Short mmCIF file of C-alpha atoms and ligand atoms in Angstrom, two decimals:
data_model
loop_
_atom_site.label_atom_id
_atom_site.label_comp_id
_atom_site.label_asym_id
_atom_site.label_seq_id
_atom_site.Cartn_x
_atom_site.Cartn_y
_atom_site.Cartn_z
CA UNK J 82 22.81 -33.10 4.78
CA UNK J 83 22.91 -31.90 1.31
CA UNK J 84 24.17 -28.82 0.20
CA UNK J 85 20.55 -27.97 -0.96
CA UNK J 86 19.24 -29.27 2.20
CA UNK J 87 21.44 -26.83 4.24
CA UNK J 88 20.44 -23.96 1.45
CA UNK J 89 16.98 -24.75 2.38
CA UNK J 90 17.64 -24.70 6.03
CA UNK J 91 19.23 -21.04 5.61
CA UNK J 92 16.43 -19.27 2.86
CA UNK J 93 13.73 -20.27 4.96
CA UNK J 94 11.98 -17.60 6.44
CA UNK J 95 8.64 -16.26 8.09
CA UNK J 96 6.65 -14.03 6.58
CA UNK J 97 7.73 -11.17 7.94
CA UNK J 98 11.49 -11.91 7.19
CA UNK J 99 10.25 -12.27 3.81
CA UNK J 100 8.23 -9.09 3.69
CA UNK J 101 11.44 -7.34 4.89
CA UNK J 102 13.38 -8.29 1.28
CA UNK J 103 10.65 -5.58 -0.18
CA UNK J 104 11.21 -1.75 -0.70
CA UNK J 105 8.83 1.11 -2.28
CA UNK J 106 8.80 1.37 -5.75
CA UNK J 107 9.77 -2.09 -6.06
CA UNK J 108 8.65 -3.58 -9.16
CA UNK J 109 7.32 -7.22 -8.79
CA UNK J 110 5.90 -9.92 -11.30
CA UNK J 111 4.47 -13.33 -10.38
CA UNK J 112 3.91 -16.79 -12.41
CA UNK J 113 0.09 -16.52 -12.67
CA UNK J 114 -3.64 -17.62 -11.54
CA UNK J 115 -3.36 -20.23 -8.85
CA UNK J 116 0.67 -19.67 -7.85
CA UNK J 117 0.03 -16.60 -7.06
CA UNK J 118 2.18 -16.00 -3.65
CA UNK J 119 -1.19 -14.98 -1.64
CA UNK J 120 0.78 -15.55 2.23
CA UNK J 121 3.70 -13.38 0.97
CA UNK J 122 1.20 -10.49 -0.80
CA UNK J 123 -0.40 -10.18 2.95
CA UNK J 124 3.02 -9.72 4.97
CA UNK J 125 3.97 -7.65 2.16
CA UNK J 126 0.89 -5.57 2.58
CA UNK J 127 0.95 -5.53 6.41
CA UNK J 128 4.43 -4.27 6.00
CA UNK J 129 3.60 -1.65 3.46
CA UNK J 130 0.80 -0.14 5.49
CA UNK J 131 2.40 -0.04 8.93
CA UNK J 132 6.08 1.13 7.67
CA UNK J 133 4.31 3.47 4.92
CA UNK J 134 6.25 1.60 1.38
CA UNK J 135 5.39 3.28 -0.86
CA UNK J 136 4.38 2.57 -5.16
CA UNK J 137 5.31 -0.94 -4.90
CA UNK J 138 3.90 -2.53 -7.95
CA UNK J 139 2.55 -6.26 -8.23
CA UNK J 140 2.09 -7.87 -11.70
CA UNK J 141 0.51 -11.04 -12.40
CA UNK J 142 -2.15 -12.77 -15.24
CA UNK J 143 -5.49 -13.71 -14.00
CA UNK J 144 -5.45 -13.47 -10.32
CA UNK J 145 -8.28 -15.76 -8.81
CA UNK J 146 -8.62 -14.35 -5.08
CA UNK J 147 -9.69 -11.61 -3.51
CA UNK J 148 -6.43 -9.74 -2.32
CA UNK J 149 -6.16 -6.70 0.56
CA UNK J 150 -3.85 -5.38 -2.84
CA UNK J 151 -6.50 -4.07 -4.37
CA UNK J 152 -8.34 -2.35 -1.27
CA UNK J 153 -8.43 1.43 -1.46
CA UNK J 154 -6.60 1.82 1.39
CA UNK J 155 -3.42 0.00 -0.22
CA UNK J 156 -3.49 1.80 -3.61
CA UNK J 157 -0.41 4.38 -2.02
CA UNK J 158 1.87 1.53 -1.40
CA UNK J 159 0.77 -1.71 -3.40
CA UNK J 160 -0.71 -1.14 -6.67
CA UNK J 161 -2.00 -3.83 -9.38
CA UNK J 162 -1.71 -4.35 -12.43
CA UNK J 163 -3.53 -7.27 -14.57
CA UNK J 164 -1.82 -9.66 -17.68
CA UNK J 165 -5.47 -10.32 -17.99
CA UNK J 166 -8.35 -9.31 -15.77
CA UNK J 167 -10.37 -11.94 -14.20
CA UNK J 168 -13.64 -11.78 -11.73
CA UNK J 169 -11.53 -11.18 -8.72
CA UNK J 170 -9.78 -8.13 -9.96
CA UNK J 171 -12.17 -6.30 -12.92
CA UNK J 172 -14.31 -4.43 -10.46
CA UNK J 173 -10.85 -2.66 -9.22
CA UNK J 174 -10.05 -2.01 -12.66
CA UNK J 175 -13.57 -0.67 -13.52
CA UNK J 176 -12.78 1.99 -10.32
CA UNK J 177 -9.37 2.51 -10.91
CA UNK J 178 -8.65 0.31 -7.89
CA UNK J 179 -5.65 -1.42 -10.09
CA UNK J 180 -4.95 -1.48 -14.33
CA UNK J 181 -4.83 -3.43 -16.88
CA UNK J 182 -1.98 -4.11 -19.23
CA UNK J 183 -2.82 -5.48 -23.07
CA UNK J 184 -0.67 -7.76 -24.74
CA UNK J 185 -0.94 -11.19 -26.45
CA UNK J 186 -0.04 -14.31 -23.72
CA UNK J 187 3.25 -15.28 -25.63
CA UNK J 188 4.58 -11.90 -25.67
CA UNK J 189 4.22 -10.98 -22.36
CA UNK J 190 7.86 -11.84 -21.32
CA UNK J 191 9.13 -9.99 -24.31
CA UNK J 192 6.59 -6.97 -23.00
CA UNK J 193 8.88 -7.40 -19.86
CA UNK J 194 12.26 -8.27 -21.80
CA UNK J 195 12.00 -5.51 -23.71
CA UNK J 196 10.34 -2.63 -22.65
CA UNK J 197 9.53 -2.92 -18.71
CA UNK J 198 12.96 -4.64 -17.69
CA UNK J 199 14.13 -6.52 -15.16
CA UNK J 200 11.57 -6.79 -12.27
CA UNK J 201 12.93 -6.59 -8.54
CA UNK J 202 11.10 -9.06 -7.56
CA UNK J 203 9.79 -12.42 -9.12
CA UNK J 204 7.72 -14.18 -6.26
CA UNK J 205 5.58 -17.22 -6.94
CA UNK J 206 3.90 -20.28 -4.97
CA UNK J 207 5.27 -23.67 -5.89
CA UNK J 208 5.60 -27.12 -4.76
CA UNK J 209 7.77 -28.43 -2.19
CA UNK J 210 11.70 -29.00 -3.07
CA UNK J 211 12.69 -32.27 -4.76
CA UNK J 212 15.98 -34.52 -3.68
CA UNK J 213 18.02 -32.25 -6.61
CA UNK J 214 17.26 -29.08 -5.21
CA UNK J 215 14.24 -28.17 -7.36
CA UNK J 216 11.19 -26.65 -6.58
CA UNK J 217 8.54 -27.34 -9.32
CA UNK J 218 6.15 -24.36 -10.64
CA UNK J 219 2.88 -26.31 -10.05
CA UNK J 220 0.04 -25.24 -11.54
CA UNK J 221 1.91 -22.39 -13.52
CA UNK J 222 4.81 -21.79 -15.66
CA UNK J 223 4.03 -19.05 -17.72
CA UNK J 224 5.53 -16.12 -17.00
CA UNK J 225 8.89 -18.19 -14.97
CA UNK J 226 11.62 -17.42 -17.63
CA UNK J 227 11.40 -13.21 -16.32
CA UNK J 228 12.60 -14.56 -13.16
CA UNK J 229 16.04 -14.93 -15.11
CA UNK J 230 16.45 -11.13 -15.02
CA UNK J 231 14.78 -10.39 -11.81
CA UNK J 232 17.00 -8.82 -9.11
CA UNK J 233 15.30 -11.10 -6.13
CA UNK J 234 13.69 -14.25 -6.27
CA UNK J 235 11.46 -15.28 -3.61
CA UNK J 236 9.00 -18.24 -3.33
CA UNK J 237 6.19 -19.63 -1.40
CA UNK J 238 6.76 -22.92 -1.02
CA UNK J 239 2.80 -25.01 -0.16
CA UNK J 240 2.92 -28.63 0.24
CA UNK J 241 -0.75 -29.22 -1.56
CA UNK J 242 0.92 -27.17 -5.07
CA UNK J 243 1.09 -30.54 -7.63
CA UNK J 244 4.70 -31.53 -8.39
CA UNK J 245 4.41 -30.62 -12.12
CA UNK J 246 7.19 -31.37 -15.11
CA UNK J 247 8.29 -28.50 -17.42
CA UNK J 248 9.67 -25.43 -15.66
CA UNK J 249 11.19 -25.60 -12.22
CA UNK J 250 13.03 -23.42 -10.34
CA UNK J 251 16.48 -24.28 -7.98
CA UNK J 252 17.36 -23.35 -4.63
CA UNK J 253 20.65 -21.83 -6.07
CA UNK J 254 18.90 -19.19 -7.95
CA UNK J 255 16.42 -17.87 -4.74
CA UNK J 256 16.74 -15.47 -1.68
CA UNK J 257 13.95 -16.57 0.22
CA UNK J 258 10.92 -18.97 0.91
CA UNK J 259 7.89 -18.95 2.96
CA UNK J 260 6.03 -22.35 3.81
CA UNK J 261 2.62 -22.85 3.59
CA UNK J 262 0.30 -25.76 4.09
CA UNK J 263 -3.22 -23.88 2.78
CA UNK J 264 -5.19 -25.74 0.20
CA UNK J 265 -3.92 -24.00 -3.12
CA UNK J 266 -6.87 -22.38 -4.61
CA UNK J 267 -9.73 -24.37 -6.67
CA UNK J 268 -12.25 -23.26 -9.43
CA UNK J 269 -15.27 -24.96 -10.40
CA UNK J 270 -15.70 -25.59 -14.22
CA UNK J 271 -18.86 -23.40 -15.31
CA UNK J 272 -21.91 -25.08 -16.03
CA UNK J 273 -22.40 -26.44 -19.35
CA UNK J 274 -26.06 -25.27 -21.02
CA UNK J 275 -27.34 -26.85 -23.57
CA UNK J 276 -26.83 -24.31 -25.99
CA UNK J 277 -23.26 -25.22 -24.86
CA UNK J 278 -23.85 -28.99 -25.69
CA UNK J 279 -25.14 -28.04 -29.27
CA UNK J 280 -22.42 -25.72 -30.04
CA UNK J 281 -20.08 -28.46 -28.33
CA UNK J 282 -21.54 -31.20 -31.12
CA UNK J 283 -20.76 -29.32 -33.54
CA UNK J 284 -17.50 -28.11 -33.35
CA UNK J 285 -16.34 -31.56 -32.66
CA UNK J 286 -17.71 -32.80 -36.02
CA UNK J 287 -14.81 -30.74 -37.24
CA UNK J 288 -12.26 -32.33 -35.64
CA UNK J 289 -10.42 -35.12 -36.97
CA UNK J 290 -8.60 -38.14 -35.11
CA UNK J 291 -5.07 -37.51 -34.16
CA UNK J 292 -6.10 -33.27 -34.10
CA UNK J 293 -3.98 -31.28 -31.58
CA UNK J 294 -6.37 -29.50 -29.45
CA UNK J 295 -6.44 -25.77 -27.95
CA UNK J 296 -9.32 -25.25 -25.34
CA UNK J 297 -9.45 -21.74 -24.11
CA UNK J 298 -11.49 -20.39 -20.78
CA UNK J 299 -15.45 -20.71 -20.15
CA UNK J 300 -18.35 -23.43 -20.33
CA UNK J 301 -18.42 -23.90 -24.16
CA UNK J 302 -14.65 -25.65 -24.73
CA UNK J 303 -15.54 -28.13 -22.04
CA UNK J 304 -18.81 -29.01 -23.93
CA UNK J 305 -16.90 -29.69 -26.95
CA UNK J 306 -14.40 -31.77 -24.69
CA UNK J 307 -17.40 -33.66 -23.57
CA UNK J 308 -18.54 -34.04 -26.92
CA UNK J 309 -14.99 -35.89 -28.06
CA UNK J 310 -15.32 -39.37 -26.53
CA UNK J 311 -15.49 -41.50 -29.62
CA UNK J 312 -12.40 -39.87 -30.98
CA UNK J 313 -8.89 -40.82 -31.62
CA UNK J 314 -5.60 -40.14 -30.76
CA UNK J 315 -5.93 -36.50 -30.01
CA UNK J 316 -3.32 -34.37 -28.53
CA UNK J 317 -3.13 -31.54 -26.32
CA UNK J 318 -1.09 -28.05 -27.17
CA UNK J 319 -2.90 -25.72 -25.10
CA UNK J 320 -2.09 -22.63 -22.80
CA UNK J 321 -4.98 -24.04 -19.87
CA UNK J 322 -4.91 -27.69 -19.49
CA UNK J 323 -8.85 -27.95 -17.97
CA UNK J 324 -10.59 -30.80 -15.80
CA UNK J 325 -12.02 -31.92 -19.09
CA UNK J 326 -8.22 -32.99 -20.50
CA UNK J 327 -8.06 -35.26 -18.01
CA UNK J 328 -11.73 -36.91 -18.46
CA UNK J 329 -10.68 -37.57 -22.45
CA UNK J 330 -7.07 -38.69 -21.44
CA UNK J 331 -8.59 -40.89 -18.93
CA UNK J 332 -10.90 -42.50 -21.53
CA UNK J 333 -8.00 -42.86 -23.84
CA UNK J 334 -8.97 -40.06 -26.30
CA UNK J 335 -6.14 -37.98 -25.56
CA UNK J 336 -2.74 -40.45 -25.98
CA UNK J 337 -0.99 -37.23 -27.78
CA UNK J 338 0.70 -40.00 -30.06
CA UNK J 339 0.21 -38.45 -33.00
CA UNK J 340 1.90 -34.62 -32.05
CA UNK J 341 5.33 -33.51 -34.15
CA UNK J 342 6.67 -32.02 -31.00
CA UNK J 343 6.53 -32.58 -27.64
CA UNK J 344 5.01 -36.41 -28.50
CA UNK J 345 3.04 -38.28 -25.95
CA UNK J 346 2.63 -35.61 -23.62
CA UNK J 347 0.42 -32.37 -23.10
CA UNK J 348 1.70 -29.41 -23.70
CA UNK J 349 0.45 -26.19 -21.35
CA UNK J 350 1.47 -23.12 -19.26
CA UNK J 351 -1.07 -23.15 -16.50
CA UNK J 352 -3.97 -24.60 -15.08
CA UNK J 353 -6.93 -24.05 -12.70
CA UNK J 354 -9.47 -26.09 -11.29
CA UNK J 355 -10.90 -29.24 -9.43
CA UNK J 356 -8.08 -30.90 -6.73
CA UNK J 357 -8.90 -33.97 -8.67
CA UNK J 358 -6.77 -32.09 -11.95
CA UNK J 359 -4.57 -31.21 -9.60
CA UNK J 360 -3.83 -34.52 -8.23
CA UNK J 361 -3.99 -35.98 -11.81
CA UNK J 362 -1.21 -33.51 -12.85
CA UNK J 363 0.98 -34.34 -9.61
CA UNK J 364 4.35 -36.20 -11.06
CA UNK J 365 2.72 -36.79 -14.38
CA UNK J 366 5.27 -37.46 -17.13
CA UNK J 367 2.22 -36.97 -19.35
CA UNK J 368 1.73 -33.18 -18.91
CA UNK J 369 4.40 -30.60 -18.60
CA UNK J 370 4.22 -26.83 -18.13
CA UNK J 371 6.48 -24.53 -19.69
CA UNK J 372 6.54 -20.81 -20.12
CA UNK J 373 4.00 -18.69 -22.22
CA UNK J 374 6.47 -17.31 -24.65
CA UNK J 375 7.18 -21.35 -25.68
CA UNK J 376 3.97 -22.88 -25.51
CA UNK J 377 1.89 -20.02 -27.28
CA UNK J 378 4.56 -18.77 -29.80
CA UNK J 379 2.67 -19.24 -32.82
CA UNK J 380 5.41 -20.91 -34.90
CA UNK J 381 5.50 -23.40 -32.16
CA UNK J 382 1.81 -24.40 -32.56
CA UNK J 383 2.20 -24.69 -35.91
CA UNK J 384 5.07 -27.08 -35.62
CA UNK J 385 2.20 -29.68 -34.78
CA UNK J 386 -0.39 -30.64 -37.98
CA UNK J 387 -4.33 -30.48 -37.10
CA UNK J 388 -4.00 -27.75 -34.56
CA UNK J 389 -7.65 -27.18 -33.68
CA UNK J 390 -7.92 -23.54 -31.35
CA UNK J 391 -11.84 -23.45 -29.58
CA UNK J 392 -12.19 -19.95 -27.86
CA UNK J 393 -15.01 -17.70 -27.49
CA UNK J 394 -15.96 -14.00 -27.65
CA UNK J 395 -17.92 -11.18 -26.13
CA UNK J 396 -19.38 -9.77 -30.01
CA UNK J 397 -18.79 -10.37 -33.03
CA UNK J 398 -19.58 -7.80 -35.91
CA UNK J 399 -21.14 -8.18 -39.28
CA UNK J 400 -17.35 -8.00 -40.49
CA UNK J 401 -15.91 -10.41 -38.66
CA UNK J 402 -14.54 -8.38 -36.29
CA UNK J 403 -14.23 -10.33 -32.94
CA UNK J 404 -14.42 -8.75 -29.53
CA UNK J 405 -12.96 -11.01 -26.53
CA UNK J 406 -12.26 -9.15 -23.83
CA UNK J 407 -14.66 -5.97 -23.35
CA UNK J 408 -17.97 -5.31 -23.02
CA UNK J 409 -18.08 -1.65 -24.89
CA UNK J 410 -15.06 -0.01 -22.71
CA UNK J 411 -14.72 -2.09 -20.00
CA UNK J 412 -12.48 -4.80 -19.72
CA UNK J 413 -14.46 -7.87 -19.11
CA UNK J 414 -10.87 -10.40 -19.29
CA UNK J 415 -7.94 -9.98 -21.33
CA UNK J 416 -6.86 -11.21 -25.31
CA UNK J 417 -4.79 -14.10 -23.26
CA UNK J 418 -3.45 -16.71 -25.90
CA UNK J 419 -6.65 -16.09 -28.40
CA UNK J 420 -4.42 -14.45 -31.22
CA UNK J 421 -1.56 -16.74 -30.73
CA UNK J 422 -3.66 -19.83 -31.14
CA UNK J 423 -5.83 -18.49 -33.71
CA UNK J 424 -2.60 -17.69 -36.12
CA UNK J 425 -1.23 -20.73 -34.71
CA UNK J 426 -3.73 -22.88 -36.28
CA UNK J 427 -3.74 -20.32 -39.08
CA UNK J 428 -0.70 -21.80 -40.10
CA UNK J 429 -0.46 -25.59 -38.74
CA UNK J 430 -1.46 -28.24 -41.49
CA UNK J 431 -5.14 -28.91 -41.57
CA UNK J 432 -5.31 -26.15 -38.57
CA UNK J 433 -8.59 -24.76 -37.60
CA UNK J 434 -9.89 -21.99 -35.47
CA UNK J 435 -13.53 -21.58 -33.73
CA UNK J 436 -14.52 -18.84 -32.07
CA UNK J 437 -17.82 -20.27 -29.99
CA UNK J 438 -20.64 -18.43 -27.78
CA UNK J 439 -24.06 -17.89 -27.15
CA UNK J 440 -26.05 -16.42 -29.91
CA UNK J 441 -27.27 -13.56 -27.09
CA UNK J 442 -26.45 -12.47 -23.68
CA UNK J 443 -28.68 -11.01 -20.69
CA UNK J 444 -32.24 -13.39 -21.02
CA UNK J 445 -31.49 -12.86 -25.20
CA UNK J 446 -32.16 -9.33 -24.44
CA UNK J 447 -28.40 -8.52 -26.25
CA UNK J 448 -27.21 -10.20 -29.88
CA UNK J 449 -23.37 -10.94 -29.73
CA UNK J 450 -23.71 -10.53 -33.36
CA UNK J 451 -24.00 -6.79 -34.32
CA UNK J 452 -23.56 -4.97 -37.42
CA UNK J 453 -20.68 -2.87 -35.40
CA UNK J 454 -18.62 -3.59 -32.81
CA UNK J 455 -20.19 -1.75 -29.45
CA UNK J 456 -18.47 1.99 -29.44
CA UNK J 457 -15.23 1.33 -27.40
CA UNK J 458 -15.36 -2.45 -27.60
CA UNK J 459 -12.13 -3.46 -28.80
CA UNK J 460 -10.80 -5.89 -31.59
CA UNK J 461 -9.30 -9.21 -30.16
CA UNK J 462 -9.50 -10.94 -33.40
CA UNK J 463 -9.24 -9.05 -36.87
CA UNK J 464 -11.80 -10.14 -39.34
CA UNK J 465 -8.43 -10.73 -41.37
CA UNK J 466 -7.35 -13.79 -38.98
CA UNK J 467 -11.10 -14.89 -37.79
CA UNK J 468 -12.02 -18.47 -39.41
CA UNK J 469 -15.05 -20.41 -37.99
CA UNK J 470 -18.17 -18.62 -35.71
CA UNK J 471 -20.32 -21.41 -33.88
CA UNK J 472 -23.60 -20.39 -32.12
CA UNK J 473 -26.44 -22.48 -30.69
CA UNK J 474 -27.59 -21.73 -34.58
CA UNK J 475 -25.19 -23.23 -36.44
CA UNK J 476 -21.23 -22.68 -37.79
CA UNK J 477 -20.29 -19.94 -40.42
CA UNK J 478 -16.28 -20.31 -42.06
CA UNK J 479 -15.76 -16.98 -42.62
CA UNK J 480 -12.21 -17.61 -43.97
CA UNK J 481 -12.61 -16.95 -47.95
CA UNK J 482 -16.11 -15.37 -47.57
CA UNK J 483 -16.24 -11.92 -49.09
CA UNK J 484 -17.74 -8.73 -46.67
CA UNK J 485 -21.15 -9.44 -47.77
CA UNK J 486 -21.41 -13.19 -47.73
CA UNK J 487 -19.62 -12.68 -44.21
CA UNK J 488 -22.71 -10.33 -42.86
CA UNK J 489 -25.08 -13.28 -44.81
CA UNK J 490 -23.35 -16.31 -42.74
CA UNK J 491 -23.66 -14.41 -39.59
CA UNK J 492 -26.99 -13.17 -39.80
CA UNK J 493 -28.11 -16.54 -40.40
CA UNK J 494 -26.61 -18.16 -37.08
CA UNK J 495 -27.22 -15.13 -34.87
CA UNK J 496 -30.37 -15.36 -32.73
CA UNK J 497 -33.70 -15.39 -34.92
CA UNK J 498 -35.04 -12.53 -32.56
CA UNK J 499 -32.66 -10.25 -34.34
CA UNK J 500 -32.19 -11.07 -37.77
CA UNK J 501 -34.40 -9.50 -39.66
CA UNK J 502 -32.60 -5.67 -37.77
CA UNK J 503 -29.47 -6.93 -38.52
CA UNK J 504 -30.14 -7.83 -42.44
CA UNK J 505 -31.66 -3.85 -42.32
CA UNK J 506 -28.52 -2.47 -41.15
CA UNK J 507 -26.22 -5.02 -43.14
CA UNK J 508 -28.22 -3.05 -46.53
CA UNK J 509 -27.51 0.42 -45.17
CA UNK J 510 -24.13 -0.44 -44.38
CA UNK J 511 -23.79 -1.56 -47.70
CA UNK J 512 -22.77 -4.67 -46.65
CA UNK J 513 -25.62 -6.73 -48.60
CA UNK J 514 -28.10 -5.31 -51.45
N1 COA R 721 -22.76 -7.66 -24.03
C1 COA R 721 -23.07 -7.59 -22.72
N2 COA R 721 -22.82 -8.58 -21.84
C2 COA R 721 -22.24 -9.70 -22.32
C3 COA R 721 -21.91 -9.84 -23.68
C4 COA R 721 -22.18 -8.78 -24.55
N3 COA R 721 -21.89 -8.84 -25.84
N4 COA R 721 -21.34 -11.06 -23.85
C5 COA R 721 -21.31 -11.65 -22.65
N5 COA R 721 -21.86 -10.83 -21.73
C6 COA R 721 -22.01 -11.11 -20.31
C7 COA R 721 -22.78 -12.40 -20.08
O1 COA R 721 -24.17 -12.21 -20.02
C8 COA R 721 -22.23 -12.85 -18.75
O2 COA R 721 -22.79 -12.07 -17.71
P1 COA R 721 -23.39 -12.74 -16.39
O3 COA R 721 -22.15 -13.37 -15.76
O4 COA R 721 -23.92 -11.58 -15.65
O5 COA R 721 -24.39 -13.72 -16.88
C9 COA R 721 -20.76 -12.44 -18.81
O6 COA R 721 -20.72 -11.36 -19.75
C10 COA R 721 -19.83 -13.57 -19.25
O7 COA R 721 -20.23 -14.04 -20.49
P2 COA R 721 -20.07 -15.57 -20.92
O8 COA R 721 -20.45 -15.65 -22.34
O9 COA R 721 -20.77 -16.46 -19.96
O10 COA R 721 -18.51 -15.78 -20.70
P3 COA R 721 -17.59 -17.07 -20.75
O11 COA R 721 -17.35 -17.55 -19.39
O12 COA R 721 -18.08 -18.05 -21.75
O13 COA R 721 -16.23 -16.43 -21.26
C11 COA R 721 -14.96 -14.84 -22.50
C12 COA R 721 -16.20 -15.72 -22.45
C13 COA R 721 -14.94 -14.15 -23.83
C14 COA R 721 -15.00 -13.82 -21.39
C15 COA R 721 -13.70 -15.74 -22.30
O14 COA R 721 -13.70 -16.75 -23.27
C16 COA R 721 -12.44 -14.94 -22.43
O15 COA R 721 -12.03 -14.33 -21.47
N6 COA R 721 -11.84 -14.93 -23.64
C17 COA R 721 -10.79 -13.99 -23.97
C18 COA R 721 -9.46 -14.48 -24.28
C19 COA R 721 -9.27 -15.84 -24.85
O16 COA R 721 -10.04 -16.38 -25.60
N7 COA R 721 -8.13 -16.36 -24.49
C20 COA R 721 -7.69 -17.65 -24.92
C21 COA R 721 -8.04 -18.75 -24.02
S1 COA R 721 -7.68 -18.45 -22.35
#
């Protein structure tokens, strides 16, 4: 037996020996979205109920499952708190059920470097150990480099997590492991419209062969995936690596031959999504997934020429002013890697940013493009970084337009029903004459 085999043998434990390593006001972070350590969050919150822990806090970015965490009954012992909110945890955020924490995607380790310090606990799910003593992060690698400073370390190890290159984590470094054979958790790509289809067409008239792509969360940056087939040598540098990746690197679209860094392979932190990605991913030498603060530190983006960044956006205003995350106060999601890839491909050579949605929301009873922001909606993107806006109506640069041909380009693209009010309130505001 190895000496990693026999340090497997001893760090294995059941849940409940596991749940033991926890004490109140312990503060804990995980890597995010799917390795989330769901078996070791319910011993820990059996535990916490029935010995009374107390203010034990759980971090983590985008959570996809519904947790017993963020039950009222838990919020005395184990409290939540969000990297960036997501349909499983916004309604306990809305009640005050959990919180939300804003930063950009790249700086949350420095948030935690810097200012929160060292967790107690960094607990994640990953795959199964390798020969060497490894146990790969899986589907996510983004937050794994605060585990460095955290005073435990404690994994759940499932057998169906993919066996992903980038960040791993050794046997030397960890107190504890659960095992678990549950299917790792999978999301369905959102339907794609046609609206999305037309804004999909056009956005990938902008991109050029051998372009690095960025494609953030939601129905539209698949379209434009879809929408990419007769293109060349594109490359991925991207914080999600979606189901559509692997459709274009299946078809030979994607070779990433033609990236300054990290050439010939895709470059992510995380990923969610169909078990077919998941299997695709599984021992690839053509992906790897390394931590947030690498992969979406904007002078790493623009180390790679042609860095194209396709996100999208809750309202926009008739300054440019781009809303992502909330719908007037509420936190709808988070800023995530938006800002980081937008002044990433700010400053990559031939770099381009789109910011892409629906010209109206709610049966086109609501414009996305307003002459102000929604009181209490908050800025994601400054109209000082923003470059292209892409509705079902057409595409409007807005880098080097001045205030007034901004309101002009924006009017014409949002939905017809609303132009003619927002070219009224673009003349009282001044904005156009
Ligand atoms: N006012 C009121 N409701 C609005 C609205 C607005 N301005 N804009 C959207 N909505 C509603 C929609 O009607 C929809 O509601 P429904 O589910 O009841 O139909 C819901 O909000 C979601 O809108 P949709 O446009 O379908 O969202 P999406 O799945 O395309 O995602 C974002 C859009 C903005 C939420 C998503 O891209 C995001 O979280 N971005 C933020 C961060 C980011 O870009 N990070 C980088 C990549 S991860």
């Amino acid at each position: 037996m190895s000496l990693w085999e026999k340090m497997y043998q001893d760090k294995r434990m059941t849940p409940e020996e596991a749940a033991a390593l926890f004490k109140s006001g312990d503060v804990c972070v995980s890597n995010g979205q799917v390795t989330e350590p769901v078996e070791l969050l319910e011993a820990l919150a059996k535990r916490a109920l029935t010995e009374d822990l107390r203010d034990i806090r759980h971090y983590i970015l985008l959570p996809l499952r519904n947790q017993r965490y963020m039950a009222e009954e838990m919020q005395p012992h184990l409290h939540h708190v969000s990297h960036f909110v997501s349909g499983f945890d916004r309604e306990a955020i809305w009640e005050g059920r959990a919180e939300y924490l804003p930063s950009h995607y790249s700086r949350v380790p420095s948030v935690w470097r810097d200012v929160l310090g060292a967790p107690d606990v960094f607990y994640c799910t990953t795959a199964p150990m390798d020969r060497h003593g490894y146990f790969s992060c899986g589907t996510a690698a983004d937050l794994s480099e605060i585990r460095k400073g955290a005073k435990k370390i404690i994994l759940v190890v499932n057998s169906t997590m993919p066996r992903t290159l980038g960040s791993q984590i050794h046997i030397r470094e960890i107190d504890g492991f659960i095992e678990s054979a549950a299917p790792i958790t999978e999301v369905a790509p959102p339907p794609i419209t046609e609206d999305d289809k037309t804004i999909g067409a056009m956005i990938a008239e902008q991109i050029p062969d051998g372009a690095t792509l960025q494609l953030g969360i939601g129905g539209i940056p698949n379209a434009v995936a879809q929408a990419l087939m007769d293109k060349k040598d594109l490359g991925v540098h991207s914080e999600m690596f979606c189901d559509s990746i692997v459709d274009l690197t299946l078809a030979g679209v994607i070779t990433n031959g033609c990236k300054n860094i990290h050439r010939d392979k895709s470059t992510v932190t995380f990923t969610f999504g169909s078990r077919a990605t998941y299997d695709f991913i599984d021992d690839n030498p053509s992906v790897e997934f390394l931590p947030v603060d690498y992969v979406n530190d904007p002078r790493i983006i623009a180390q790679n020429d042609k860095v194209i960044s396709i996100n999208s956006c809750m309202e926009v205003d008739l300054f440019g002013q781009v809303c992502a995350e909330t719908i007037g106060p509420k936190n709808f999601s988070g800023v995530g890697g938006q800002m980081d890839f937008i002044r990433g491909a700010a400053a990559s050579k031939g770099g381009k940013s789109f910011l892409a949605f629906k010209s109206s929301a709610k049966g086109g009873t609501i414009t996305k493009i307003k002459p102000v922001l929604t009181p209490g909606a908050c800025v994601t993107t400054t109209r000082n970084d923003v470059d292209f806006i892409v509705t079902e109506y057409g595409m409007a640069q807005l880098r080097g337009k001045t205030c007034g041909e901004r309101a002009k380009a924006l009017i014409a693209i949002a939905h017809p029903n609303f132009r003619e009010e927002l070219t009224a309130e673009a003349k009282k505001m001044h904005l156009i004459f």
